[in-house]
PDB file of C-alpha atoms in Angstrom:
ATOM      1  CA  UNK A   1      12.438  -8.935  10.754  1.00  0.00           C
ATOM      2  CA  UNK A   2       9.687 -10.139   8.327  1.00  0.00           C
ATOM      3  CA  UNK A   3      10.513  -8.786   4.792  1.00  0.00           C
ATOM      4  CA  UNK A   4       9.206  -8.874   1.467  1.00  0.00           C
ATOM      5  CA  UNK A   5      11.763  -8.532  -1.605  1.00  0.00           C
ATOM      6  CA  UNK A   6      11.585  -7.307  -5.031  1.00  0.00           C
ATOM      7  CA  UNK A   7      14.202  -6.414  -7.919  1.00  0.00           C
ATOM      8  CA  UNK A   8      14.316  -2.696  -7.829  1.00  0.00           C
ATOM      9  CA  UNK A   9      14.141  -2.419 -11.554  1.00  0.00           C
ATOM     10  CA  UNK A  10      13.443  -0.784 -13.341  1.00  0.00           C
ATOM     11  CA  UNK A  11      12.270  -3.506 -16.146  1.00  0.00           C
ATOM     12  CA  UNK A  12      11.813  -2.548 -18.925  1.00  0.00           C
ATOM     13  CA  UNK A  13       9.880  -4.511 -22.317  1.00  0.00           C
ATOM     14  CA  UNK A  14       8.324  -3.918 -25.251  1.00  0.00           C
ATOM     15  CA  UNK A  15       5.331  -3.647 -26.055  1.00  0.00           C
ATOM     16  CA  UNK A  16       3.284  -6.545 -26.881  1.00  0.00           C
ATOM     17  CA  UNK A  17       5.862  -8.521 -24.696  1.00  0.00           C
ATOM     18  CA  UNK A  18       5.322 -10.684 -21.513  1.00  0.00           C
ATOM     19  CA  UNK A  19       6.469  -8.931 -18.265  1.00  0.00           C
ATOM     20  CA  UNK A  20       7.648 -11.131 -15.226  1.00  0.00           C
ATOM     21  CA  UNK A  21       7.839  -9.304 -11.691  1.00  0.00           C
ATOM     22  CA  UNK A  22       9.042 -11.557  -8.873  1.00  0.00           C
ATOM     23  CA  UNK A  23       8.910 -11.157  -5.209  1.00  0.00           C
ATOM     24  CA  UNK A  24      10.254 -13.301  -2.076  1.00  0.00           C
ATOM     25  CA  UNK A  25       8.712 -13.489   1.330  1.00  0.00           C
ATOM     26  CA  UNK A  26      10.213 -14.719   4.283  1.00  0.00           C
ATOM     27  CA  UNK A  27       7.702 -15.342   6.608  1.00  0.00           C
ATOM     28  CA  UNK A  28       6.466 -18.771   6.088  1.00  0.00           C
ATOM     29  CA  UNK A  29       3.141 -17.901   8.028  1.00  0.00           C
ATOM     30  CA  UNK A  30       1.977 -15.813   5.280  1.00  0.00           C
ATOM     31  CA  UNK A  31      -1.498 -16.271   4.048  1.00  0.00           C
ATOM     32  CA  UNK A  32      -2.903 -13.896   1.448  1.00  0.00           C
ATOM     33  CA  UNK A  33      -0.660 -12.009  -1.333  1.00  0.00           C
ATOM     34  CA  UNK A  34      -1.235  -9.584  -3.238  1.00  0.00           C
ATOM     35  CA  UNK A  35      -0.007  -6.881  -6.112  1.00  0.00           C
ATOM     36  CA  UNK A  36      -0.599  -3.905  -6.320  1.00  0.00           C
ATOM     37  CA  UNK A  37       0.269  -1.542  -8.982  1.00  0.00           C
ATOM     38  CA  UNK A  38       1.526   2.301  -8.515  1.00  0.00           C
ATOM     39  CA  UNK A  39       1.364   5.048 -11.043  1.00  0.00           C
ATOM     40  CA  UNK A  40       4.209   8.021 -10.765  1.00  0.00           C
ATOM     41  CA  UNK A  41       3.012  10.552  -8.116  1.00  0.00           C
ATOM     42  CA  UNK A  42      -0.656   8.107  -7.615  1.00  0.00           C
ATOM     43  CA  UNK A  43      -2.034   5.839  -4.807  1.00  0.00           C
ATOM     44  CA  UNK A  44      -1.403   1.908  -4.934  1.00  0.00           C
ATOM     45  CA  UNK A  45      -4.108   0.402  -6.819  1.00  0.00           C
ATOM     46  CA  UNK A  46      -4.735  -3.227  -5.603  1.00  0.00           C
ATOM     47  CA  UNK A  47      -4.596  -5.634  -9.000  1.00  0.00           C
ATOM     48  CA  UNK A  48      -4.476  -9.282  -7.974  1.00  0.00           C
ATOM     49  CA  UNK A  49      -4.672 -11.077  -4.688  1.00  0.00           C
ATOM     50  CA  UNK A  50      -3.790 -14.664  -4.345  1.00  0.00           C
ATOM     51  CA  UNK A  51      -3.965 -17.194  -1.029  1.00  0.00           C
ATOM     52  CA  UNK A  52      -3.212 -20.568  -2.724  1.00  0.00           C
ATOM     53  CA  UNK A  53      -0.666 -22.490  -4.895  1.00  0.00           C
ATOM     54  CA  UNK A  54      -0.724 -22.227  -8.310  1.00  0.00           C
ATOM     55  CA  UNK A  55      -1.763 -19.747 -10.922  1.00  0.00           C
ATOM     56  CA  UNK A  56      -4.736 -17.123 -10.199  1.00  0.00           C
ATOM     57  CA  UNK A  57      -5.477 -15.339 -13.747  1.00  0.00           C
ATOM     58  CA  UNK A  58      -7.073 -12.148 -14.224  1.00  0.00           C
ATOM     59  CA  UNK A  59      -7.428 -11.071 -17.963  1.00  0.00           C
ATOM     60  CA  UNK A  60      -3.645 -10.323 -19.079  1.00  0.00           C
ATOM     61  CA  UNK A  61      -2.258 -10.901 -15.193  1.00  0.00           C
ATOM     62  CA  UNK A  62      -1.194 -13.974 -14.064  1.00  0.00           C
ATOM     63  CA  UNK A  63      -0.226 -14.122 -10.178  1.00  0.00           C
ATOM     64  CA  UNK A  64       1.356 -17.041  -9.326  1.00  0.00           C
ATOM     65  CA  UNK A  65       2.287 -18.564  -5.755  1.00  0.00           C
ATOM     66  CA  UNK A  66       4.903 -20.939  -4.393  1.00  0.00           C
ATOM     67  CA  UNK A  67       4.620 -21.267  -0.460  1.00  0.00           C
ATOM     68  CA  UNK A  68       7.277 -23.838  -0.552  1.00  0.00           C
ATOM     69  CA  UNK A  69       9.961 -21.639  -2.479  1.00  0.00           C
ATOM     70  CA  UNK A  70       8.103 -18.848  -0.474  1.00  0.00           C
ATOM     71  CA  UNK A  71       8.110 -16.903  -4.096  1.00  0.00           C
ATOM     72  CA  UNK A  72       5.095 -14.863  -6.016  1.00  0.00           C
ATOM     73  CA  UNK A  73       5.211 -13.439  -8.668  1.00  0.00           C
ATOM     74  CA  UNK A  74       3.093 -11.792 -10.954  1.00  0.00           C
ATOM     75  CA  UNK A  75       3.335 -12.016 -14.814  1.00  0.00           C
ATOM     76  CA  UNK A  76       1.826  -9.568 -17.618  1.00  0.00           C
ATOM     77  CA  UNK A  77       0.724 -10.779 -21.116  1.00  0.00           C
ATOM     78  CA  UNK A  78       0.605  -8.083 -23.805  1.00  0.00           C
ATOM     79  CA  UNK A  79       2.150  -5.645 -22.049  1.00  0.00           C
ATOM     80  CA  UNK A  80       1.224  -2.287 -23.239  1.00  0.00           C
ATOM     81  CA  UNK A  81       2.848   1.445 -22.047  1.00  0.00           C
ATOM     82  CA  UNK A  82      -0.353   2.126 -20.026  1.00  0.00           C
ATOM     83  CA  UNK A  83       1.146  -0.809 -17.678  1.00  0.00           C
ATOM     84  CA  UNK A  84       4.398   1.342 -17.273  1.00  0.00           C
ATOM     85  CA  UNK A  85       4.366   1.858 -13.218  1.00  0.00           C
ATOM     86  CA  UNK A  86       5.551   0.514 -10.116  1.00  0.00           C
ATOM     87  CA  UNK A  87       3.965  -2.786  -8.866  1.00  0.00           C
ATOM     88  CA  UNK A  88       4.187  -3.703  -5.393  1.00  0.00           C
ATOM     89  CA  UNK A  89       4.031  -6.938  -3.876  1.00  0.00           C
ATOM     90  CA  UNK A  90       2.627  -7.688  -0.257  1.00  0.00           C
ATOM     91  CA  UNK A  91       2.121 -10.940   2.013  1.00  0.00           C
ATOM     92  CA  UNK A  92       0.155 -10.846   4.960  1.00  0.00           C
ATOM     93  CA  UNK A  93       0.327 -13.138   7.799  1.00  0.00           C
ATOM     94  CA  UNK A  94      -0.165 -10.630  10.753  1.00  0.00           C
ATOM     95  CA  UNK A  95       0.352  -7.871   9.298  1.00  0.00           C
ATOM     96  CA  UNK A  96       0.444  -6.559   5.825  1.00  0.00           C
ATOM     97  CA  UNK A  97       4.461  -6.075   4.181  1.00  0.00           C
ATOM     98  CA  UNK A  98       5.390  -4.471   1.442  1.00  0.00           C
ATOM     99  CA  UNK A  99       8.126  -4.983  -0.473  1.00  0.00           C
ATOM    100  CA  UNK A 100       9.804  -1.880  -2.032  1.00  0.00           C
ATOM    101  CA  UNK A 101       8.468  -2.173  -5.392  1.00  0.00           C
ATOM    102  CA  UNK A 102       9.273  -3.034  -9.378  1.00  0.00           C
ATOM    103  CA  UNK A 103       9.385  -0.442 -11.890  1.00  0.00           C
ATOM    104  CA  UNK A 104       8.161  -1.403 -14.551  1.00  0.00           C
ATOM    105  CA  UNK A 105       8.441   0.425 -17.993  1.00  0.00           C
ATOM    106  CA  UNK A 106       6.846  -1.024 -21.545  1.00  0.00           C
ATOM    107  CA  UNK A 107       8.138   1.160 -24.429  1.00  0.00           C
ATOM    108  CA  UNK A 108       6.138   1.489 -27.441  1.00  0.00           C
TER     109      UNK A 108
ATOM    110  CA  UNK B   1     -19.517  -0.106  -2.752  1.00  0.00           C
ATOM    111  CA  UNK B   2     -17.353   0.952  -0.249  1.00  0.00           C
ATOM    112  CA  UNK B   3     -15.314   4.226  -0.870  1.00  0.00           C
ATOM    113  CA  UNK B   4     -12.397   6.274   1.074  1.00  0.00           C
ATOM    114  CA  UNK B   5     -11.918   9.688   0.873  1.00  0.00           C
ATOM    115  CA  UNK B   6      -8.158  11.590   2.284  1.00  0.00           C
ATOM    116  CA  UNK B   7      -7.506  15.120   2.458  1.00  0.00           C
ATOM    117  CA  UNK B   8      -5.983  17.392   1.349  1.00  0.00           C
ATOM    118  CA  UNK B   9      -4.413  16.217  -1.915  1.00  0.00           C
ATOM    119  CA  UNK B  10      -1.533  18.465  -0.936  1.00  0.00           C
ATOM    120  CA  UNK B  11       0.254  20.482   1.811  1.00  0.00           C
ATOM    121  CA  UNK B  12       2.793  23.279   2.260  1.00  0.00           C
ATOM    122  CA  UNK B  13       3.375  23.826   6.149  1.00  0.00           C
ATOM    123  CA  UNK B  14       6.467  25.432   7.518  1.00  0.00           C
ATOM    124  CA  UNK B  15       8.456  23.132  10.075  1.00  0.00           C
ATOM    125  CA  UNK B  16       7.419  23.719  13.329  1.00  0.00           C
ATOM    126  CA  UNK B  17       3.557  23.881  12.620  1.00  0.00           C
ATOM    127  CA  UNK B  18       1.085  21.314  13.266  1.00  0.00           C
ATOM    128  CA  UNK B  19      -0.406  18.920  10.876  1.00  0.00           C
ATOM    129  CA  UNK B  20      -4.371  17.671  10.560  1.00  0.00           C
ATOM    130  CA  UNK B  21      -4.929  14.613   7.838  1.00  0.00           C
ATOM    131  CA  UNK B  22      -8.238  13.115   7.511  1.00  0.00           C
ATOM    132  CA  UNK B  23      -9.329  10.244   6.258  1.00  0.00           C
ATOM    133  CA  UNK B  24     -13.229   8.916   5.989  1.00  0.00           C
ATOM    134  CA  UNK B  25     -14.368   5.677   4.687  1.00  0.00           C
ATOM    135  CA  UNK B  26     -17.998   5.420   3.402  1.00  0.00           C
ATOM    136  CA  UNK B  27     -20.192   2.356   2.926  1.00  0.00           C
ATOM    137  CA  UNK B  28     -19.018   0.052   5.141  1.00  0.00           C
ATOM    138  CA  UNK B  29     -18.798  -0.052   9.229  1.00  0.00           C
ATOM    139  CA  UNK B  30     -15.830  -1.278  11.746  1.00  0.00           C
ATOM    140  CA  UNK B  31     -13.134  -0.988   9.323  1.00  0.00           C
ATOM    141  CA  UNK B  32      -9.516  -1.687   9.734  1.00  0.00           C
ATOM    142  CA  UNK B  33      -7.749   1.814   9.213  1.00  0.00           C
ATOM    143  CA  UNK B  34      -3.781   2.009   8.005  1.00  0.00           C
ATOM    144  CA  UNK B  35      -1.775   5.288   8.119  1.00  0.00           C
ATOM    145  CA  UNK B  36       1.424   4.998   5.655  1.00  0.00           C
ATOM    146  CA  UNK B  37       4.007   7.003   4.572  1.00  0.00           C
ATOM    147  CA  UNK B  38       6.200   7.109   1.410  1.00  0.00           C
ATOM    148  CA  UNK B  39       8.899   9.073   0.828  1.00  0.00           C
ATOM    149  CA  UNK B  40      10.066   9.820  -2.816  1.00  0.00           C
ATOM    150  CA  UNK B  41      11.591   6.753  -4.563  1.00  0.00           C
ATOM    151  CA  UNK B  42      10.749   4.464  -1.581  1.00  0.00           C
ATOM    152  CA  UNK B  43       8.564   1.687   0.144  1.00  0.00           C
ATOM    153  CA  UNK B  44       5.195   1.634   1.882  1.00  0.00           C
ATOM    154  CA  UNK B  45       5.838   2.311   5.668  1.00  0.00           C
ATOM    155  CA  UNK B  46       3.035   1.846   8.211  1.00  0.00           C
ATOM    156  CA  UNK B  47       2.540   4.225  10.820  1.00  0.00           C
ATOM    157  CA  UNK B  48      -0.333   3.334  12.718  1.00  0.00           C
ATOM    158  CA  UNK B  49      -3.487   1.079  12.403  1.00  0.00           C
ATOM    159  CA  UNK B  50      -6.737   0.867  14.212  1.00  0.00           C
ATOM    160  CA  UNK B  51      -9.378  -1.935  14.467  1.00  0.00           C
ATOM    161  CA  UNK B  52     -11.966   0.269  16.231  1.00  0.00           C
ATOM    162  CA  UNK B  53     -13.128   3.459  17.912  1.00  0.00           C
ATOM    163  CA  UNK B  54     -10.223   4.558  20.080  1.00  0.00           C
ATOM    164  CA  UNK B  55      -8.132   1.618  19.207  1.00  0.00           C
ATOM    165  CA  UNK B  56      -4.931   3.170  17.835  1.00  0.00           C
ATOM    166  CA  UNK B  57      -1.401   0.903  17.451  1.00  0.00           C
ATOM    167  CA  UNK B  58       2.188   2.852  16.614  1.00  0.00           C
ATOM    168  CA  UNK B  59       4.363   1.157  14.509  1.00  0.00           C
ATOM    169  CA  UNK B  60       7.323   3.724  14.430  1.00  0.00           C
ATOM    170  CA  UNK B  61       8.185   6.260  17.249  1.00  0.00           C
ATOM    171  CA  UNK B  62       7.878   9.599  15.899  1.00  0.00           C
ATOM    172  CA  UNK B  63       6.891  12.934  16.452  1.00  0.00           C
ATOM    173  CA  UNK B  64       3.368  11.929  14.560  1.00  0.00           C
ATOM    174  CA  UNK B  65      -0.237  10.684  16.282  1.00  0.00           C
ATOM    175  CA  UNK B  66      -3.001   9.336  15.266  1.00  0.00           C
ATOM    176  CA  UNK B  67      -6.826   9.182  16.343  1.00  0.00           C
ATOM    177  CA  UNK B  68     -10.259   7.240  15.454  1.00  0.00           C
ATOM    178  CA  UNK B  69     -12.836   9.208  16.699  1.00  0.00           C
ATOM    179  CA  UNK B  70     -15.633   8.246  14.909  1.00  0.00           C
ATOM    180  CA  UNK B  71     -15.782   4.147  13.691  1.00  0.00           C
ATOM    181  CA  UNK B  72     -14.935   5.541   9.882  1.00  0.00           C
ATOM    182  CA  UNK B  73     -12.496   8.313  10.623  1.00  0.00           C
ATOM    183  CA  UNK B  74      -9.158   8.257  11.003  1.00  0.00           C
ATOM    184  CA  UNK B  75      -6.780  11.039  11.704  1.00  0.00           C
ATOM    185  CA  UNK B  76      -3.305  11.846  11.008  1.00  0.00           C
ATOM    186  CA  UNK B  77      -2.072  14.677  13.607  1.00  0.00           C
ATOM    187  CA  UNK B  78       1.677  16.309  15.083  1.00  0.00           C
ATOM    188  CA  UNK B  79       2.101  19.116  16.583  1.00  0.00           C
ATOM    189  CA  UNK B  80       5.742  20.317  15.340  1.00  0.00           C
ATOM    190  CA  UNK B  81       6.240  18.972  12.135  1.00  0.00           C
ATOM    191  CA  UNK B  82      10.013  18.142  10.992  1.00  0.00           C
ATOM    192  CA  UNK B  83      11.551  18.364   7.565  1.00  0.00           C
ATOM    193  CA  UNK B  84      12.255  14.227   7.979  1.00  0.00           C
ATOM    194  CA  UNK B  85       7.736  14.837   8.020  1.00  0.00           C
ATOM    195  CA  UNK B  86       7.642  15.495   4.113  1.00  0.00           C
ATOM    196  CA  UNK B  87       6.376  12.864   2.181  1.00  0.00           C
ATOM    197  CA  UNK B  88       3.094  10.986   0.771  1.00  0.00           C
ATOM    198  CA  UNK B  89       0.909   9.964   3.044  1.00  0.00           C
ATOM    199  CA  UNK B  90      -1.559   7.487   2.479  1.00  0.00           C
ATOM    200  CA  UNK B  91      -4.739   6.123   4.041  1.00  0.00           C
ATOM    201  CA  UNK B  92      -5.747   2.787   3.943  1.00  0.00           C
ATOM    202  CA  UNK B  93      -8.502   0.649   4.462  1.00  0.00           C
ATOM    203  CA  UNK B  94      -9.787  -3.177   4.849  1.00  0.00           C
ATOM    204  CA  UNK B  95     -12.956  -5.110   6.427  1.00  0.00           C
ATOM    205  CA  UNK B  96     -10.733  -7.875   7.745  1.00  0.00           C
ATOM    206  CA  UNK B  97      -6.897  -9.534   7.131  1.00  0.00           C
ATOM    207  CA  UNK B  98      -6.577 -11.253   4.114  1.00  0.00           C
ATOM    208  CA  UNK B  99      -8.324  -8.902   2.218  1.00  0.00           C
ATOM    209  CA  UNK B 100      -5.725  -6.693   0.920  1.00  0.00           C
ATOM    210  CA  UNK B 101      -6.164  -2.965   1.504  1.00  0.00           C
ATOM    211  CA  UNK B 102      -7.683   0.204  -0.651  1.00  0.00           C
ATOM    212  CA  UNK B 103      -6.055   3.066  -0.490  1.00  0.00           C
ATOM    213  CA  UNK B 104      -7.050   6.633  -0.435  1.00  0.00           C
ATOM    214  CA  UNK B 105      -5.692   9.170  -2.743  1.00  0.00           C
ATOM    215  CA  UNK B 106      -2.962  10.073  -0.752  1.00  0.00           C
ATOM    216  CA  UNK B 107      -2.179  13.407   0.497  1.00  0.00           C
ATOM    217  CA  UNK B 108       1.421  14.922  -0.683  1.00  0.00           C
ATOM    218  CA  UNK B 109       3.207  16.737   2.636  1.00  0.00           C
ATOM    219  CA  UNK B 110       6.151  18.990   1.686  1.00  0.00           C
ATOM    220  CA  UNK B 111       7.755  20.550   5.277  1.00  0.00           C
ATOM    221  CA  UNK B 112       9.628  23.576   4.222  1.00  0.00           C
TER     222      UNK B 112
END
């Protein structure tokens, strides 16, 4: 069965800090990735999408890909508390997987 | 810009009674349509898609249906609902793979 696996969490940093949420895929015929990030009781909010090696940077998020390792992850740079939530990652080579999600928490 | 719309935000409904979610998408045509589920403190799980009018795939046998009758509605339906039912239930939508999907606003089911 094709999965998608992250650490449960929660993590938690301070503020100001740089957060590092990882994910592993396992099937290699994944294409596109993304994150998506999940406040308490809210909708998925998609954040960052990435479909090569490398590093894809958005403002303070940094997505990066490894086919090879078959490893994503997504770091955040000046983390503040308004980043506390759950971020989910996803790969997509038929369909679209989840993985179960990160909770992240920045204290102040 | 494209926008999608679920209701209601949230739902009461004694087991044993039927269940109606909608779900419209505006400002875009032939979308890709997702029904998910998640229940408290756990992952995204797909019900059923649809890639056009009358094109609806089950990913999960279950007591639940689902229904495209119009190219930017989707419908969530059951006809008994079960306490295993309650949950949040999300819509989703894309214009193609690899495009990751949008989400509605999700509509919060509690089976009592």
């Amino acid at each position: 069965q094709k999965e998608v696996e992250q650490n449960s969490g929660p993590l938690s940093v301070p503020e100001g800090a740089i957060a590092s949420l990882n994910c592993t895929y396992s099937d290699r015929g994944s294409q596109s990735f993304f994150w998506y990030r999940q406040y308490s009781g809210k909708s998925p909010e998609l954040i960052m999408s990435i479909y090569s090696n490398g590093d894809k940077e958005d403002g303070r998020f940094t997505a990066q890909l490894n086919k090879a390792s078959q490893y994503v992850s997504l770091l955040i740079r000046d983390s503040q508390p308004s980043d506390s939530a759950t971020y989910l990652c996803a790969a997509q080579g038929g369909k679209l997987i989840f993985g179960q999600g990160t909770e992240l928490s920045v204290k102040p | 810009s494209q926008t999608i719309h679920q209701w209601p935000a949230t739902l009461v409904q004694p087991v044993g009674s039927p269940l109606s979610l909608e779900c419209t998408v505006e400002g875009t045509s032939n979308p890709n349509l997702y029904w998910y589920r998640q229940a408290a403190g756990r992952g995204l799980q797909l019900l059923f898609y649809s890639v056009g009018i009358g094109q609806i795939s089950s990913e999960v046998p279950q007591n639940l249906s689902a229904s495209r009758p119009q190219d930017r509605q989707f419908i969530l339906s059951s006809k008994k609902l079960l306490l295993s039912d309650s949950g949040f239930y999300l819509c989703a939508w894309t214009r193609d793979r690899g495009f990751g999907y949008t989400f509605g606003s999700g509509t919060r089911l509690t089976v009592v």
